[in-house]
């Protein structure tokens, strides 16, 4: 039952040689083989690479040169380029793309000896909140296979929730780590913009995209954040800010920590049972010595409209490179250049991606730029300013991660606006560039409920600390889907 252990326990066990990395990796590969046909969490399983990494980890450990995490299995979202391995970004456009280099995040995982089990399913080009926009089919939520796992990093979330991997990477442009973490009972971290390199992470909306992690606890996330965070000269938006020891401060007391509760996050659209769970979480924090304060983030209601101008605008520019020549699928027998562009893009992209490209192209076109794009950028500043003001009064902001629990597959596919509203509490964090964590906070009708904690720039260590303290006093994060 190796999969029931936490990543931290696995690291200790490997150090004590209670079992080998090869046994550990084989165990997870077997679980993927037995359970993934139902969940569809993986697009590619990298069995041979995982086993050879494990073998090397075992040899290094014998020689006394292994990194603490060497041989620990990890699932990588298929948005990160992996050298020699198919990297699809959930799109037919990249169905046959073998990346010629590793993303920095992948390179750092490899350097520590983490064993990549495979590449996880995702919404096409990370556009979505349910993982139903993947060319490779939807992912199912291990808590109820008739429901979505959330998106866009749905494959990574389902893989960790079903214990097909102890940890997984994700990316979060508007909520794609925190929302699936909430729907699958995981701890999901979206770091500060610039904390983890974007080099080799396929771009959706570059000023919002941020890589991060899914795990079973803050303690596990701290270990992997340690090796992945930090400046990268290959990413011009990577920030040269010291990387603290994330595990060291997990046990700090919360006495005197000020937590703000934004009134805008508890309005009519919120499932009352989720509100109840968040109020219970607030009581836990009060017991742990935190001071709770009501606050306001007055421009919260503008985050979705601003995001759905800025993100499509940036994606329309980023995705212009998939033209059948420089990158991506090329149509058969084009009659001329224009035909090649048109048909390659028409065949290569799915309908949500096309919708975003059209919205973005429109918003950026001459005559509309000032009315839409510029306006949205101004709103973005107001949203950031709301947080700056709030952080003068409080250290962290607590609220629900999502307005509701996991919805049924197909329930929102014909209603993009209702799908977009799944990210109502997460999107403003990306617009402001801040770090945030979603962590398990209870259940509503047997479905997981997530709480979101938002911190100021580069407060990851403290965020992990306040989640870890919560997890020392609650056991929501230890609950597992039936059959695991
Ligand atoms: N659901 C949002 C979108 O569709 C956010 C996606 C993400 O964070 N990658 O754009």
XYZ file of C-alpha atoms and ligand atoms in Angstrom:
494
model
C 0.000 0.000 0.000
C 2.846 2.336 -0.806
C 0.465 4.799 -2.462
C -1.158 5.590 0.887
C 2.028 7.166 2.174
C 2.695 10.872 1.924
C 5.561 12.121 -0.188
C 7.442 13.123 2.953
C 7.056 9.575 4.304
C 8.265 8.150 0.992
C 11.367 10.336 1.151
C 12.108 9.077 4.686
C 11.467 5.456 3.718
C 13.770 5.696 0.714
C 16.493 7.257 2.854
C 16.116 4.394 5.353
C 16.090 1.908 2.442
C 12.779 0.396 3.613
C 12.027 -0.145 -0.052
C 13.690 0.882 -3.277
C 12.765 3.626 -5.700
C 12.257 0.894 -8.286
C 9.614 -0.764 -6.081
C 7.954 2.575 -5.452
C 7.847 3.611 -9.095
C 6.680 0.142 -10.200
C 3.856 0.332 -7.664
C 2.600 3.630 -9.114
C 3.008 2.469 -12.719
C 0.858 -0.558 -11.861
C -1.770 1.691 -10.325
C -1.860 3.788 -13.478
C -2.234 0.683 -15.572
C -5.098 -0.602 -13.408
C -7.035 2.595 -12.811
C -6.350 5.115 -15.530
C -8.588 3.590 -18.164
C -11.494 4.808 -16.052
C -10.062 8.229 -15.152
C -8.153 9.197 -18.332
C -5.740 11.291 -16.260
C -2.676 10.512 -18.399
C -2.092 11.318 -22.059
C 1.300 9.609 -22.071
C 2.794 7.152 -19.578
C 6.596 7.167 -19.549
C 7.198 3.753 -18.067
C 10.710 3.160 -19.319
C 12.034 6.587 -18.377
C 10.426 6.326 -14.924
C 12.011 2.945 -14.281
C 15.443 4.016 -15.452
C 15.260 7.151 -13.272
C 14.294 4.927 -10.350
C 17.196 2.590 -11.030
C 19.609 5.503 -11.065
C 18.091 6.811 -7.819
C 18.680 3.424 -6.189
C 22.286 3.364 -7.376
C 22.908 6.931 -6.211
C 21.370 6.153 -2.843
C 23.671 3.173 -2.430
C 26.587 5.439 -3.298
C 25.324 8.083 -0.854
C 24.938 10.744 -3.528
C 21.142 10.748 -3.987
C 18.986 13.824 -3.510
C 16.349 13.364 -0.805
C 13.613 13.269 -3.477
C 15.437 10.931 -5.883
C 13.139 8.195 -7.086
C 9.902 9.836 -5.899
C 7.294 9.564 -8.657
C 5.749 12.710 -10.142
C 3.118 13.334 -12.833
C 3.794 16.274 -15.162
C 1.083 18.336 -16.796
C 1.338 17.939 -20.557
C 1.903 21.675 -20.963
C 5.560 21.366 -19.893
C 8.032 20.483 -22.608
C 9.770 17.174 -21.907
C 12.758 16.317 -24.042
C 12.161 13.320 -26.296
C 8.626 12.850 -24.937
C 5.375 13.782 -26.625
C 4.117 17.153 -25.357
C 0.575 17.813 -26.595
C -0.873 20.612 -24.431
C -4.153 18.692 -24.777
C -4.416 19.650 -28.450
C -4.561 17.825 -31.764
C -2.381 20.718 -32.973
C 0.552 19.214 -31.027
C -0.497 15.572 -31.216
C 2.805 14.538 -32.762
C 5.072 17.105 -31.093
C 8.153 15.656 -29.412
C 9.741 18.437 -27.408
C 13.434 18.974 -28.214
C 14.221 20.341 -24.746
C 13.042 20.238 -21.129
C 11.120 23.070 -19.484
C 13.098 24.516 -16.571
C 10.620 23.068 -14.083
C 11.081 19.608 -15.642
C 14.867 20.010 -15.689
C 14.871 20.875 -11.977
C 12.663 17.890 -11.150
C 14.983 15.665 -13.163
C 18.064 17.078 -11.461
C 16.628 16.128 -8.067
C 15.953 12.646 -9.431
C 12.144 12.769 -9.356
C 10.771 10.030 -11.622
C 8.275 11.285 -14.197
C 5.470 8.716 -14.483
C 3.878 10.451 -17.450
C 2.211 13.517 -18.901
C -1.226 14.408 -17.635
C -4.399 15.271 -19.480
C -5.542 18.892 -19.571
C -7.911 21.287 -21.272
C -6.605 22.247 -24.694
C -3.926 24.922 -24.244
C -5.079 25.198 -20.594
C -8.361 26.814 -21.553
C -11.151 25.459 -19.418
C -12.422 24.676 -15.940
C -13.543 21.070 -16.337
C -10.982 19.236 -18.486
C -13.705 18.631 -21.063
C -11.866 20.688 -23.703
C -9.082 18.135 -24.141
C -8.538 16.550 -27.542
C -7.775 13.371 -25.554
C -11.196 13.246 -23.912
C -12.443 14.348 -20.525
C -10.888 13.318 -17.209
C -13.153 11.841 -14.553
C -13.183 12.903 -10.916
C -12.063 10.007 -8.665
C -14.601 11.164 -6.035
C -17.448 10.576 -8.469
C -16.626 9.445 -11.985
C -19.763 11.060 -13.398
C -18.307 14.458 -12.438
C -15.500 16.687 -13.685
C -12.175 16.951 -11.817
C -11.962 20.666 -12.622
C -9.586 22.185 -15.134
C -7.457 22.943 -16.830
C -4.996 20.751 -14.862
C -7.659 18.051 -14.388
C -5.403 15.106 -15.225
C -2.827 16.061 -12.597
C -5.549 16.568 -9.988
C -7.276 13.259 -10.734
C -3.931 11.432 -10.728
C -3.010 12.641 -7.232
C -6.550 12.254 -5.855
C -6.669 8.625 -7.034
C -3.140 8.082 -5.702
C -1.757 7.328 -9.160
C 1.033 9.770 -8.260
C 2.008 11.328 -4.922
C 2.572 14.767 -6.463
C 1.904 16.479 -9.783
C 2.603 19.733 -11.549
C -0.008 22.093 -12.909
C -0.340 25.568 -14.290
C -2.683 28.297 -13.144
C -3.684 31.167 -15.410
C -7.031 31.876 -13.774
C -7.482 29.024 -11.320
C -6.326 25.845 -13.057
C -4.443 24.529 -10.041
C -6.664 25.793 -7.231
C -10.037 24.930 -8.778
C -9.228 21.262 -9.569
C -7.451 20.969 -6.196
C -10.697 22.071 -4.535
C -12.836 19.671 -6.585
C -10.522 16.709 -5.910
C -9.651 17.293 -2.214
C -6.026 18.272 -2.780
C -3.648 20.956 -1.654
C -2.799 23.051 -4.704
C -0.299 25.890 -4.842
C -0.236 28.714 -7.366
C 2.982 30.572 -6.551
C 3.663 34.281 -7.053
C 4.001 35.209 -10.728
C 7.692 34.726 -11.538
C 8.464 32.293 -8.687
C 8.691 29.186 -10.919
C 10.142 29.605 -14.398
C 7.787 29.643 -17.382
C 10.571 28.548 -19.730
C 9.326 25.538 -21.681
C 5.807 25.882 -20.321
C 3.566 26.264 -23.367
C 2.107 29.766 -23.225
C -1.589 30.514 -22.898
C -1.732 34.041 -21.421
C 1.855 34.896 -20.554
C 1.219 37.681 -18.035
C -1.025 35.359 -16.005
C 0.423 31.834 -16.486
C 2.200 30.368 -13.477
C 3.398 26.812 -12.867
C 2.732 25.166 -9.531
C 1.945 21.949 -7.714
C -0.732 19.536 -6.530
C -0.111 17.371 -3.472
C -1.738 15.796 -0.458
C -0.476 18.315 2.073
C 1.389 21.579 2.513
C 4.301 19.590 3.896
C 4.639 17.638 0.634
C 4.325 20.775 -1.482
C 7.100 22.480 0.485
C 9.561 19.746 -0.482
C 8.910 20.008 -4.209
C 8.527 23.800 -4.282
C 12.027 23.906 -2.789
C 13.584 22.374 -5.883
C 11.386 24.067 -8.502
C 11.257 27.685 -7.293
C 13.903 30.239 -8.121
C 15.337 32.552 -10.719
C 15.840 31.342 -14.272
C 17.748 33.487 -16.733
C 15.861 31.811 -19.592
C 12.566 33.379 -18.452
C 12.561 37.167 -18.599
C 9.657 37.354 -16.136
C 11.314 35.057 -13.601
C 12.117 37.008 -10.434
C 15.492 36.963 -8.720
C 14.127 36.639 -5.211
C 15.740 34.445 -2.539
C 14.226 30.977 -2.108
C 13.675 30.355 1.614
C 13.667 26.937 3.283
C 9.976 26.131 2.836
C 9.950 23.158 5.220
C 11.652 25.007 8.053
C 8.824 27.410 8.840
C 5.924 24.928 8.545
C 5.713 24.610 12.320
C 5.675 28.330 13.145
C 2.895 29.463 15.450
C -0.060 31.343 13.992
C -0.411 33.520 17.077
C -1.237 37.016 15.930
C -1.512 36.204 12.223
C -4.211 38.453 10.727
C -6.619 36.775 8.316
C -9.044 38.842 6.246
C -12.428 37.558 5.078
C -13.600 39.437 1.971
C -17.311 40.099 2.033
C -17.455 39.918 -1.782
C -16.584 36.179 -1.636
C -19.749 35.242 0.286
C -22.545 36.303 -1.991
C -25.612 34.682 -3.546
C -23.800 32.414 -6.045
C -21.942 30.520 -3.297
C -23.194 27.048 -2.298
C -24.296 27.532 1.360
C -22.606 24.294 2.410
C -19.301 25.625 1.104
C -19.858 28.857 3.047
C -20.464 26.707 6.126
C -17.173 24.811 5.628
C -15.269 28.096 5.293
C -16.824 29.416 8.496
C -15.747 26.231 10.263
C -12.217 26.748 8.908
C -12.257 30.288 10.275
C -13.020 28.855 13.737
C -10.006 26.533 13.452
C -7.792 29.507 12.660
C -9.198 31.459 15.595
C -8.312 28.555 17.879
C -4.807 28.546 16.456
C -4.374 32.157 17.531
C -5.135 34.035 14.315
C -7.130 37.261 14.337
C -10.011 37.371 11.887
C -11.074 40.585 10.238
C -13.784 41.411 7.692
C -12.361 43.110 4.647
C -13.492 44.272 1.227
C -12.060 43.716 -2.238
C -14.403 46.132 -3.983
C -13.467 45.365 -7.584
C -13.877 41.579 -7.310
C -16.890 41.517 -9.625
C -14.766 42.954 -12.432
C -12.212 40.148 -12.410
C -14.057 37.760 -14.778
C -14.829 40.387 -17.444
C -11.274 41.792 -17.291
C -9.745 38.300 -17.449
C -11.875 37.276 -20.426
C -10.464 40.194 -22.386
C -6.824 39.958 -21.264
C -6.429 36.156 -21.409
C -7.968 35.752 -24.893
C -5.976 38.779 -26.149
C -2.705 37.208 -25.010
C -3.705 33.761 -26.260
C -4.597 35.072 -29.701
C -1.048 36.386 -29.949
C 0.654 33.335 -28.388
C -1.257 30.844 -30.512
C -0.475 32.602 -33.783
C 2.712 30.522 -33.948
C 0.704 27.365 -34.651
C 0.392 27.926 -38.359
C 1.338 24.511 -39.732
C 4.781 25.807 -40.697
C 6.582 27.000 -37.620
C 4.693 24.728 -35.249
C 1.924 22.220 -35.155
C -0.400 20.206 -37.304
C -0.229 20.799 -41.074
C -3.226 20.058 -43.284
C -2.967 17.687 -46.271
C -2.434 19.032 -49.802
C -2.832 22.785 -49.328
C -3.563 24.633 -52.565
C -1.728 27.784 -51.479
C -0.302 29.477 -48.391
C -3.580 30.940 -47.221
C -5.294 27.558 -47.543
C -2.461 25.974 -45.541
C -2.847 28.465 -42.670
C -6.619 28.315 -42.636
C -7.043 24.576 -42.795
C -4.136 23.732 -40.489
C -5.555 25.989 -37.781
C -9.165 24.963 -38.434
C -8.245 21.272 -38.108
C -5.695 21.665 -35.328
C -7.622 23.692 -32.745
C -10.761 22.752 -30.831
C -13.797 24.996 -30.473
C -12.977 26.665 -27.115
C -9.514 27.623 -28.355
C -11.047 29.087 -31.516
C -13.583 31.026 -29.451
C -10.769 32.566 -27.373
C -8.656 33.403 -30.421
C -11.619 35.184 -31.999
C -12.461 37.144 -28.834
C -8.801 38.092 -28.395
C -8.270 39.134 -31.986
C -11.383 41.276 -31.807
C -10.348 42.914 -28.515
C -6.909 43.780 -29.917
C -8.093 45.066 -33.286
C -7.681 48.725 -34.187
C -10.708 50.685 -33.038
C -11.525 48.262 -30.200
C -8.152 48.136 -28.444
C -8.821 51.162 -26.213
C -12.385 50.158 -25.461
C -11.564 46.581 -24.423
C -7.910 45.720 -23.918
C -6.790 49.021 -22.410
C -9.882 49.182 -20.201
C -9.269 45.630 -18.992
C -5.657 46.522 -18.135
C -6.883 49.506 -16.128
C -9.290 47.261 -14.231
C -6.425 44.876 -13.591
C -4.605 47.683 -11.773
C -7.685 48.394 -9.641
C -7.899 44.720 -8.692
C -4.221 44.614 -7.745
C -4.717 47.818 -5.737
C -7.597 46.211 -3.780
C -5.161 43.538 -2.603
C -2.404 46.034 -1.834
C -4.860 47.954 0.381
C -6.121 44.751 2.036
C -2.596 43.602 2.851
C -2.054 46.801 4.842
C -4.636 45.451 7.316
C -4.239 41.677 7.133
C -1.535 39.109 6.353
C -3.699 36.623 4.440
C -7.087 36.455 2.806
C -9.335 33.435 3.311
C -12.391 32.409 1.326
C -13.886 29.623 -0.766
C -11.920 28.401 -3.788
C -14.984 27.691 -5.927
C -18.655 28.667 -5.801
C -19.722 25.019 -5.998
C -18.438 21.444 -5.789
C -17.591 19.236 -8.784
C -20.302 19.413 -11.434
C -21.515 16.658 -13.738
C -19.644 15.916 -16.952
C -21.463 17.724 -19.754
C -23.403 19.978 -17.378
C -21.757 23.230 -18.485
C -20.255 22.393 -21.860
C -22.913 24.299 -23.776
C -22.813 27.316 -21.498
C -19.360 28.943 -21.601
C -20.355 31.809 -19.302
C -21.447 29.467 -16.516
C -18.177 27.548 -17.026
C -16.192 30.819 -16.783
C -17.907 31.595 -13.469
C -16.245 28.519 -11.874
C -13.162 30.715 -11.454
C -14.901 33.664 -9.850
C -12.782 33.514 -6.665
C -9.484 32.496 -8.245
C -9.018 34.768 -11.252
C -8.326 38.038 -9.419
C -5.270 36.394 -7.825
C -3.702 35.853 -11.272
C -4.592 39.376 -12.368
C -2.736 40.615 -9.281
C 0.165 38.122 -9.641
C -0.208 36.863 -6.068
C 0.443 33.436 -4.515
C -2.506 31.368 -3.254
C -3.253 27.867 -2.031
C -6.417 25.826 -2.141
C -6.677 23.229 0.603
C -9.325 20.699 1.697
C -11.877 22.242 4.089
C -14.738 19.746 4.264
C -17.401 18.059 2.187
C -20.778 18.886 0.742
C -22.898 15.871 -0.245
C -19.753 13.700 -0.217
C -17.925 16.014 -2.605
C -14.770 17.872 -1.559
C -14.830 21.567 -0.625
C -11.735 23.741 -0.954
C -10.713 26.886 0.890
C -8.420 29.430 -0.675
C -5.737 31.370 1.166
C -4.184 34.283 -0.679
C -0.923 35.905 0.388
C 1.142 38.915 -0.574
C 3.980 38.646 -3.125
C 6.450 35.839 -2.349
C 4.701 34.751 0.848
C 4.724 31.055 -0.153
C 6.604 29.960 2.983
C 4.072 31.594 5.255
C 1.145 30.308 3.160
C 2.463 26.755 3.449
C 2.896 27.337 7.190
C -0.717 28.396 7.738
C -2.049 25.513 5.655
C 0.239 23.052 7.443
C -1.019 24.255 10.825
C -4.600 23.796 9.647
C -3.726 20.295 8.442
C -2.248 19.437 11.841
C -5.647 20.169 13.381
C -8.036 18.798 10.741
C -8.099 15.619 8.690
C -10.030 16.679 5.569
C -6.877 16.382 3.482
C -6.455 12.748 4.543
C -9.877 11.651 3.229
C -9.699 9.546 0.100
C -12.117 8.630 -2.650
C -13.742 5.226 -2.234
C -11.737 2.325 -3.555
C -8.297 3.919 -3.136
N -10.692 28.445 -16.468
C -9.862 29.536 -16.835
C -9.780 29.616 -18.335
O -10.436 28.867 -18.961
C -8.492 29.394 -16.224
C -7.658 28.383 -16.910
C -6.268 28.287 -16.343
O -6.012 28.700 -15.215
N -5.377 27.778 -17.157
O -9.105 30.402 -18.882
